[in-house]
Structures are given as structure tokens and as C-alpha cells.
Amino acid sequence: TICPTVREACGLPFSSRNRRLSAPQRHLAAQFAQIFQQSLPIDAIKHQLEDLNIKIDYLVDKASRRFVAVWIDEVRLIDNRLL
């Protein structure tokens, strides 16, 4: 069953992991969410995230969806979206 991702106002998916983010990390996570939702090629997204010193675990397109996992310090965030 496919259902929409519930998101915070900043675009970050709701997750219990978000509680582990400090205020500066939360700001960075919001930037990650905004960048990830853009309709850009993967290389452009990677470049923008790397410029923010966000460590990318994976960023792939598969079966009409884009999947991502990143590290903001010790907190791993995941997301996906329809292409």
C-alpha cells in the first residue's frame, strides 16, 4: 500500500529520529529536505548536499522513485519521493 509521507512544515519527514537533532542540526535537516524535493539530477543534489557537509549514505533513482539516506552528524535521515 502506497501512502503519502507525512512531513513537518519544513519538508522533513516526520520521524522519531528528528527529536535527536539539535537546533542547528534541525536547520541543516530542513535544508536537506528542501534540496531533496527539487527536481534536479542526482549529481546536482549530491553537490548541494556535499556543499553543506551532509554525508550521503545513498542517493539513487529506482522504479520511478528517488531514495536517499544522509547523516547529519550522528543522526541518519531517510526519505523518498516520486520522480
PDB file of N, CA and C in Angstrom:
ATOM      1  N   THR A   1       0.836  -1.177   0.000  1.00  0.00           N
ATOM      2  CA  THR A   1       0.000   0.000   0.000  1.00  0.00           C
ATOM      3  C   THR A   1       0.881   1.240   0.000  1.00  0.00           C
ATOM      4  N   ILE A   2       0.630   2.121  -0.921  1.00  0.00           N
ATOM      5  CA  ILE A   2       1.373   3.372  -1.011  1.00  0.00           C
ATOM      6  C   ILE A   2       0.552   4.467  -0.354  1.00  0.00           C
ATOM      7  N   CYS A   3       1.204   5.241   0.480  1.00  0.00           N
ATOM      8  CA  CYS A   3       0.528   6.373   1.116  1.00  0.00           C
ATOM      9  C   CYS A   3       1.499   7.550   1.146  1.00  0.00           C
ATOM     10  N   PRO A   4       0.970   8.768   1.226  1.00  0.00           N
ATOM     11  CA  PRO A   4       1.856   9.932   1.230  1.00  0.00           C
ATOM     12  C   PRO A   4       2.683  10.010   2.506  1.00  0.00           C
ATOM     13  N   THR A   5       3.875  10.560   2.377  1.00  0.00           N
ATOM     14  CA  THR A   5       4.749  10.773   3.530  1.00  0.00           C
ATOM     15  C   THR A   5       4.247  11.976   4.311  1.00  0.00           C
ATOM     16  N   VAL A   6       4.096  11.806   5.609  1.00  0.00           N
ATOM     17  CA  VAL A   6       3.698  12.919   6.471  1.00  0.00           C
ATOM     18  C   VAL A   6       4.954  13.720   6.777  1.00  0.00           C
ATOM     19  N   ARG A   7       4.877  15.026   6.571  1.00  0.00           N
ATOM     20  CA  ARG A   7       6.055  15.874   6.688  1.00  0.00           C
ATOM     21  C   ARG A   7       5.831  17.020   7.666  1.00  0.00           C
ATOM     22  N   GLU A   8       6.933  17.466   8.240  1.00  0.00           N
ATOM     23  CA  GLU A   8       6.913  18.663   9.069  1.00  0.00           C
ATOM     24  C   GLU A   8       6.780  19.876   8.147  1.00  0.00           C
ATOM     25  N   ALA A   9       6.524  21.038   8.712  1.00  0.00           N
ATOM     26  CA  ALA A   9       6.350  22.254   7.912  1.00  0.00           C
ATOM     27  C   ALA A   9       7.570  22.553   7.042  1.00  0.00           C
ATOM     28  N   CYS A  10       8.757  22.186   7.507  1.00  0.00           N
ATOM     29  CA  CYS A  10       9.994  22.443   6.753  1.00  0.00           C
ATOM     30  C   CYS A  10      10.213  21.446   5.618  1.00  0.00           C
ATOM     31  N   GLY A  11       9.370  20.410   5.531  1.00  0.00           N
ATOM     32  CA  GLY A  11       9.506  19.407   4.479  1.00  0.00           C
ATOM     33  C   GLY A  11      10.176  18.127   4.924  1.00  0.00           C
ATOM     34  N   LEU A  12      10.726  18.109   6.122  1.00  0.00           N
ATOM     35  CA  LEU A  12      11.387  16.919   6.660  1.00  0.00           C
ATOM     36  C   LEU A  12      10.328  15.879   7.023  1.00  0.00           C
ATOM     37  N   PRO A  13      10.509  14.616   6.618  1.00  0.00           N
ATOM     38  CA  PRO A  13       9.538  13.592   7.001  1.00  0.00           C
ATOM     39  C   PRO A  13       9.481  13.449   8.527  1.00  0.00           C
ATOM     40  N   PHE A  14       8.264  13.268   9.050  1.00  0.00           N
ATOM     41  CA  PHE A  14       8.137  13.015  10.483  1.00  0.00           C
ATOM     42  C   PHE A  14       8.863  11.723  10.819  1.00  0.00           C
ATOM     43  N   SER A  15       9.654  11.746  11.894  1.00  0.00           N
ATOM     44  CA  SER A  15      10.397  10.571  12.339  1.00  0.00           C
ATOM     45  C   SER A  15      10.806  10.770  13.786  1.00  0.00           C
ATOM     46  N   SER A  16      10.873   9.677  14.520  1.00  0.00           N
ATOM     47  CA  SER A  16      11.350   9.764  15.905  1.00  0.00           C
ATOM     48  C   SER A  16      12.806  10.226  15.939  1.00  0.00           C
ATOM     49  N   ARG A  17      13.541  10.001  14.864  1.00  0.00           N
ATOM     50  CA  ARG A  17      14.945  10.432  14.794  1.00  0.00           C
ATOM     51  C   ARG A  17      15.080  11.948  14.855  1.00  0.00           C
ATOM     52  N   ASN A  18      14.067  12.653  14.399  1.00  0.00           N
ATOM     53  CA  ASN A  18      14.138  14.116  14.364  1.00  0.00           C
ATOM     54  C   ASN A  18      14.318  14.708  15.752  1.00  0.00           C
ATOM     55  N   ARG A  19      13.852  14.009  16.780  1.00  0.00           N
ATOM     56  CA  ARG A  19      13.993  14.507  18.158  1.00  0.00           C
ATOM     57  C   ARG A  19      15.456  14.548  18.583  1.00  0.00           C
ATOM     58  N   ARG A  20      16.294  13.790  17.913  1.00  0.00           N
ATOM     59  CA  ARG A  20      17.719  13.746  18.261  1.00  0.00           C
ATOM     60  C   ARG A  20      18.504  14.906  17.655  1.00  0.00           C
ATOM     61  N   LEU A  21      17.858  15.708  16.819  1.00  0.00           N
ATOM     62  CA  LEU A  21      18.534  16.818  16.153  1.00  0.00           C
ATOM     63  C   LEU A  21      18.554  18.051  17.049  1.00  0.00           C
ATOM     64  N   SER A  22      19.725  18.664  17.173  1.00  0.00           N
ATOM     65  CA  SER A  22      19.839  19.950  17.870  1.00  0.00           C
ATOM     66  C   SER A  22      19.241  21.032  16.963  1.00  0.00           C
ATOM     67  N   ALA A  23      19.109  22.240  17.459  1.00  0.00           N
ATOM     68  CA  ALA A  23      18.560  23.338  16.648  1.00  0.00           C
ATOM     69  C   ALA A  23      19.384  23.571  15.374  1.00  0.00           C
ATOM     70  N   PRO A  24      20.723  23.648  15.454  1.00  0.00           N
ATOM     71  CA  PRO A  24      21.500  23.819  14.215  1.00  0.00           C
ATOM     72  C   PRO A  24      21.369  22.612  13.271  1.00  0.00           C
ATOM     73  N   GLN A  25      21.321  21.408  13.827  1.00  0.00           N
ATOM     74  CA  GLN A  25      21.158  20.211  13.001  1.00  0.00           C
ATOM     75  C   GLN A  25      19.779  20.204  12.339  1.00  0.00           C
ATOM     76  N   ARG A  26      18.766  20.647  13.058  1.00  0.00           N
ATOM     77  CA  ARG A  26      17.404  20.704  12.513  1.00  0.00           C
ATOM     78  C   ARG A  26      17.359  21.678  11.331  1.00  0.00           C
ATOM     79  N   HIS A  27      18.059  22.788  11.458  1.00  0.00           N
ATOM     80  CA  HIS A  27      18.131  23.758  10.355  1.00  0.00           C
ATOM     81  C   HIS A  27      18.785  23.109   9.132  1.00  0.00           C
ATOM     82  N   LEU A  28      19.855  22.370   9.346  1.00  0.00           N
ATOM     83  CA  LEU A  28      20.540  21.667   8.264  1.00  0.00           C
ATOM     84  C   LEU A  28      19.637  20.588   7.667  1.00  0.00           C
ATOM     85  N   ALA A  29      18.898  19.884   8.515  1.00  0.00           N
ATOM     86  CA  ALA A  29      17.968  18.855   8.042  1.00  0.00           C
ATOM     87  C   ALA A  29      16.870  19.467   7.178  1.00  0.00           C
ATOM     88  N   ALA A  30      16.408  20.645   7.533  1.00  0.00           N
ATOM     89  CA  ALA A  30      15.392  21.333   6.729  1.00  0.00           C
ATOM     90  C   ALA A  30      15.959  21.693   5.359  1.00  0.00           C
ATOM     91  N   GLN A  31      17.215  22.116   5.325  1.00  0.00           N
ATOM     92  CA  GLN A  31      17.863  22.402   4.044  1.00  0.00           C
ATOM     93  C   GLN A  31      17.975  21.130   3.209  1.00  0.00           C
ATOM     94  N   PHE A  32      18.347  20.025   3.855  1.00  0.00           N
ATOM     95  CA  PHE A  32      18.407  18.734   3.160  1.00  0.00           C
ATOM     96  C   PHE A  32      17.054  18.412   2.533  1.00  0.00           C
ATOM     97  N   ALA A  33      15.975  18.554   3.306  1.00  0.00           N
ATOM     98  CA  ALA A  33      14.635  18.220   2.816  1.00  0.00           C
ATOM     99  C   ALA A  33      14.266  19.076   1.607  1.00  0.00           C
ATOM    100  N   GLN A  34      14.575  20.350   1.653  1.00  0.00           N
ATOM    101  CA  GLN A  34      14.251  21.247   0.541  1.00  0.00           C
ATOM    102  C   GLN A  34      15.048  20.889  -0.704  1.00  0.00           C
ATOM    103  N   ILE A  35      16.313  20.587  -0.528  1.00  0.00           N
ATOM    104  CA  ILE A  35      17.153  20.210  -1.670  1.00  0.00           C
ATOM    105  C   ILE A  35      16.660  18.902  -2.278  1.00  0.00           C
ATOM    106  N   PHE A  36      16.358  17.924  -1.433  1.00  0.00           N
ATOM    107  CA  PHE A  36      15.944  16.613  -1.933  1.00  0.00           C
ATOM    108  C   PHE A  36      14.643  16.683  -2.727  1.00  0.00           C
ATOM    109  N   GLN A  37      13.749  17.575  -2.373  1.00  0.00           N
ATOM    110  CA  GLN A  37      12.455  17.662  -3.054  1.00  0.00           C
ATOM    111  C   GLN A  37      12.535  18.371  -4.404  1.00  0.00           C
ATOM    112  N   GLN A  38      13.674  18.974  -4.720  1.00  0.00           N
ATOM    113  CA  GLN A  38      13.825  19.651  -6.006  1.00  0.00           C
ATOM    114  C   GLN A  38      13.923  18.634  -7.139  1.00  0.00           C
ATOM    115  N   SER A  39      13.420  19.020  -8.283  1.00  0.00           N
ATOM    116  CA  SER A  39      13.507  18.165  -9.473  1.00  0.00           C
ATOM    117  C   SER A  39      14.820  18.450 -10.195  1.00  0.00           C
ATOM    118  N   LEU A  40      15.889  17.945  -9.614  1.00  0.00           N
ATOM    119  CA  LEU A  40      17.231  18.137 -10.163  1.00  0.00           C
ATOM    120  C   LEU A  40      17.872  16.779 -10.417  1.00  0.00           C
ATOM    121  N   PRO A  41      18.866  16.729 -11.294  1.00  0.00           N
ATOM    122  CA  PRO A  41      19.618  15.484 -11.462  1.00  0.00           C
ATOM    123  C   PRO A  41      20.314  15.105 -10.150  1.00  0.00           C
ATOM    124  N   ILE A  42      20.551  13.817  -9.982  1.00  0.00           N
ATOM    125  CA  ILE A  42      21.196  13.319  -8.761  1.00  0.00           C
ATOM    126  C   ILE A  42      22.525  14.028  -8.498  1.00  0.00           C
ATOM    127  N   ASP A  43      23.325  14.233  -9.532  1.00  0.00           N
ATOM    128  CA  ASP A  43      24.630  14.875  -9.329  1.00  0.00           C
ATOM    129  C   ASP A  43      24.491  16.281  -8.751  1.00  0.00           C
ATOM    130  N   ALA A  44      23.483  17.017  -9.173  1.00  0.00           N
ATOM    131  CA  ALA A  44      23.266  18.371  -8.650  1.00  0.00           C
ATOM    132  C   ALA A  44      22.858  18.323  -7.182  1.00  0.00           C
ATOM    133  N   ILE A  45      22.013  17.368  -6.831  1.00  0.00           N
ATOM    134  CA  ILE A  45      21.597  17.217  -5.431  1.00  0.00           C
ATOM    135  C   ILE A  45      22.798  16.811  -4.581  1.00  0.00           C
ATOM    136  N   LYS A  46      23.582  15.846  -5.059  1.00  0.00           N
ATOM    137  CA  LYS A  46      24.785  15.428  -4.323  1.00  0.00           C
ATOM    138  C   LYS A  46      25.700  16.617  -4.064  1.00  0.00           C
ATOM    139  N   HIS A  47      25.906  17.420  -5.078  1.00  0.00           N
ATOM    140  CA  HIS A  47      26.798  18.574  -4.951  1.00  0.00           C
ATOM    141  C   HIS A  47      26.282  19.547  -3.889  1.00  0.00           C
ATOM    142  N   GLN A  48      24.990  19.842  -3.915  1.00  0.00           N
ATOM    143  CA  GLN A  48      24.415  20.772  -2.938  1.00  0.00           C
ATOM    144  C   GLN A  48      24.528  20.226  -1.515  1.00  0.00           C
ATOM    145  N   LEU A  49      24.254  18.933  -1.342  1.00  0.00           N
ATOM    146  CA  LEU A  49      24.344  18.334  -0.008  1.00  0.00           C
ATOM    147  C   LEU A  49      25.793  18.311   0.480  1.00  0.00           C
ATOM    148  N   GLU A  50      26.711  17.967  -0.403  1.00  0.00           N
ATOM    149  CA  GLU A  50      28.128  17.946  -0.028  1.00  0.00           C
ATOM    150  C   GLU A  50      28.622  19.343   0.334  1.00  0.00           C
ATOM    151  N   ASP A  51      28.117  20.373  -0.353  1.00  0.00           N
ATOM    152  CA  ASP A  51      28.486  21.755  -0.018  1.00  0.00           C
ATOM    153  C   ASP A  51      28.072  22.122   1.407  1.00  0.00           C
ATOM    154  N   LEU A  52      27.022  21.461   1.915  1.00  0.00           N
ATOM    155  CA  LEU A  52      26.551  21.695   3.287  1.00  0.00           C
ATOM    156  C   LEU A  52      27.210  20.736   4.285  1.00  0.00           C
ATOM    157  N   ASN A  53      28.163  19.938   3.798  1.00  0.00           N
ATOM    158  CA  ASN A  53      28.838  18.927   4.631  1.00  0.00           C
ATOM    159  C   ASN A  53      27.876  17.882   5.180  1.00  0.00           C
ATOM    160  N   ILE A  54      26.857  17.559   4.388  1.00  0.00           N
ATOM    161  CA  ILE A  54      25.931  16.477   4.727  1.00  0.00           C
ATOM    162  C   ILE A  54      26.480  15.211   4.082  1.00  0.00           C
ATOM    163  N   LYS A  55      26.713  14.188   4.892  1.00  0.00           N
ATOM    164  CA  LYS A  55      27.276  12.928   4.395  1.00  0.00           C
ATOM    165  C   LYS A  55      26.159  12.092   3.769  1.00  0.00           C
ATOM    166  N   ILE A  56      26.353  11.709   2.522  1.00  0.00           N
ATOM    167  CA  ILE A  56      25.363  10.918   1.793  1.00  0.00           C
ATOM    168  C   ILE A  56      25.694   9.441   1.946  1.00  0.00           C
ATOM    169  N   ASP A  57      24.732   8.691   2.464  1.00  0.00           N
ATOM    170  CA  ASP A  57      24.861   7.237   2.555  1.00  0.00           C
ATOM    171  C   ASP A  57      24.507   6.642   1.192  1.00  0.00           C
ATOM    172  N   TYR A  58      23.346   7.027   0.661  1.00  0.00           N
ATOM    173  CA  TYR A  58      22.975   6.670  -0.708  1.00  0.00           C
ATOM    174  C   TYR A  58      21.988   7.691  -1.248  1.00  0.00           C
ATOM    175  N   LEU A  59      21.981   7.824  -2.567  1.00  0.00           N
ATOM    176  CA  LEU A  59      21.043   8.670  -3.299  1.00  0.00           C
ATOM    177  C   LEU A  59      20.868   8.008  -4.650  1.00  0.00           C
ATOM    178  N   VAL A  60      19.721   7.359  -4.853  1.00  0.00           N
ATOM    179  CA  VAL A  60      19.503   6.569  -6.061  1.00  0.00           C
ATOM    180  C   VAL A  60      18.090   6.773  -6.595  1.00  0.00           C
ATOM    181  N   ASP A  61      17.966   6.592  -7.906  1.00  0.00           N
ATOM    182  CA  ASP A  61      16.665   6.546  -8.563  1.00  0.00           C
ATOM    183  C   ASP A  61      16.385   5.097  -8.917  1.00  0.00           C
ATOM    184  N   LYS A  62      15.187   4.632  -8.570  1.00  0.00           N
ATOM    185  CA  LYS A  62      14.811   3.260  -8.882  1.00  0.00           C
ATOM    186  C   LYS A  62      13.293   3.164  -8.956  1.00  0.00           C
ATOM    187  N   ALA A  63      12.810   2.557 -10.025  1.00  0.00           N
ATOM    188  CA  ALA A  63      11.378   2.296 -10.193  1.00  0.00           C
ATOM    189  C   ALA A  63      10.541   3.562  -9.994  1.00  0.00           C
ATOM    190  N   SER A  64      10.921   4.627 -10.690  1.00  0.00           N
ATOM    191  CA  SER A  64      10.189   5.896 -10.669  1.00  0.00           C
ATOM    192  C   SER A  64      10.186   6.606  -9.324  1.00  0.00           C
ATOM    193  N   ARG A  65      11.119   6.250  -8.438  1.00  0.00           N
ATOM    194  CA  ARG A  65      11.235   6.919  -7.143  1.00  0.00           C
ATOM    195  C   ARG A  65      12.694   7.288  -6.914  1.00  0.00           C
ATOM    196  N   ARG A  66      12.896   8.295  -6.099  1.00  0.00           N
ATOM    197  CA  ARG A  66      14.238   8.689  -5.667  1.00  0.00           C
ATOM    198  C   ARG A  66      14.337   8.385  -4.176  1.00  0.00           C
ATOM    199  N   PHE A  67      15.405   7.708  -3.792  1.00  0.00           N
ATOM    200  CA  PHE A  67      15.632   7.296  -2.404  1.00  0.00           C
ATOM    201  C   PHE A  67      16.921   7.928  -1.898  1.00  0.00           C
ATOM    202  N   VAL A  68      16.917   8.323  -0.618  1.00  0.00           N
ATOM    203  CA  VAL A  68      18.098   8.960  -0.043  1.00  0.00           C
ATOM    204  C   VAL A  68      18.240   8.582   1.425  1.00  0.00           C
ATOM    205  N   ALA A  69      19.482   8.477   1.850  1.00  0.00           N
ATOM    206  CA  ALA A  69      19.821   8.374   3.274  1.00  0.00           C
ATOM    207  C   ALA A  69      21.043   9.256   3.475  1.00  0.00           C
ATOM    208  N   VAL A  70      20.980  10.100   4.479  1.00  0.00           N
ATOM    209  CA  VAL A  70      22.092  11.002   4.782  1.00  0.00           C
ATOM    210  C   VAL A  70      22.368  10.985   6.275  1.00  0.00           C
ATOM    211  N   TRP A  71      23.542  11.442   6.620  1.00  0.00           N
ATOM    212  CA  TRP A  71      23.930  11.602   8.025  1.00  0.00           C
ATOM    213  C   TRP A  71      24.102  13.082   8.315  1.00  0.00           C
ATOM    214  N   ILE A  72      23.439  13.545   9.341  1.00  0.00           N
ATOM    215  CA  ILE A  72      23.695  14.871   9.892  1.00  0.00           C
ATOM    216  C   ILE A  72      24.285  14.605  11.263  1.00  0.00           C
ATOM    217  N   ASP A  73      25.598  14.687  11.315  1.00  0.00           N
ATOM    218  CA  ASP A  73      26.368  14.260  12.486  1.00  0.00           C
ATOM    219  C   ASP A  73      26.031  12.798  12.780  1.00  0.00           C
ATOM    220  N   GLU A  74      25.473  12.486  13.946  1.00  0.00           N
ATOM    221  CA  GLU A  74      25.207  11.091  14.318  1.00  0.00           C
ATOM    222  C   GLU A  74      23.779  10.645  13.997  1.00  0.00           C
ATOM    223  N   VAL A  75      22.996  11.505  13.340  1.00  0.00           N
ATOM    224  CA  VAL A  75      21.597  11.186  13.048  1.00  0.00           C
ATOM    225  C   VAL A  75      21.453  10.842  11.568  1.00  0.00           C
ATOM    226  N   ARG A  76      20.926   9.644  11.300  1.00  0.00           N
ATOM    227  CA  ARG A  76      20.706   9.203   9.918  1.00  0.00           C
ATOM    228  C   ARG A  76      19.263   9.517   9.537  1.00  0.00           C
ATOM    229  N   LEU A  77      19.102  10.220   8.431  1.00  0.00           N
ATOM    230  CA  LEU A  77      17.785  10.589   7.929  1.00  0.00           C
ATOM    231  C   LEU A  77      17.552   9.905   6.591  1.00  0.00           C
ATOM    232  N   ILE A  78      16.326   9.444   6.376  1.00  0.00           N
ATOM    233  CA  ILE A  78      15.968   8.800   5.114  1.00  0.00           C
ATOM    234  C   ILE A  78      14.747   9.501   4.529  1.00  0.00           C
ATOM    235  N   ASP A  79      14.621   9.406   3.215  1.00  0.00           N
ATOM    236  CA  ASP A  79      13.464   9.987   2.536  1.00  0.00           C
ATOM    237  C   ASP A  79      13.343   9.326   1.174  1.00  0.00           C
ATOM    238  N   ASN A  80      12.200   9.510   0.548  1.00  0.00           N
ATOM    239  CA  ASN A  80      11.998   9.067  -0.824  1.00  0.00           C
ATOM    240  C   ASN A  80      10.902   9.923  -1.430  1.00  0.00           C
ATOM    241  N   ARG A  81      10.881   9.956  -2.749  1.00  0.00           N
ATOM    242  CA  ARG A  81       9.841  10.723  -3.436  1.00  0.00           C
ATOM    243  C   ARG A  81       9.639  10.168  -4.834  1.00  0.00           C
ATOM    244  N   LEU A  82       8.475  10.469  -5.368  1.00  0.00           N
ATOM    245  CA  LEU A  82       8.144  10.092  -6.732  1.00  0.00           C
ATOM    246  C   LEU A  82       8.919  10.983  -7.695  1.00  0.00           C
ATOM    247  N   LEU A  83       9.424  10.388  -8.755  1.00  0.00           N
ATOM    248  CA  LEU A  83      10.142  11.186  -9.768  1.00  0.00           C
ATOM    249  C   LEU A  83       9.168  11.786 -10.757  1.00  0.00           C
TER     250      LEU A  83
END
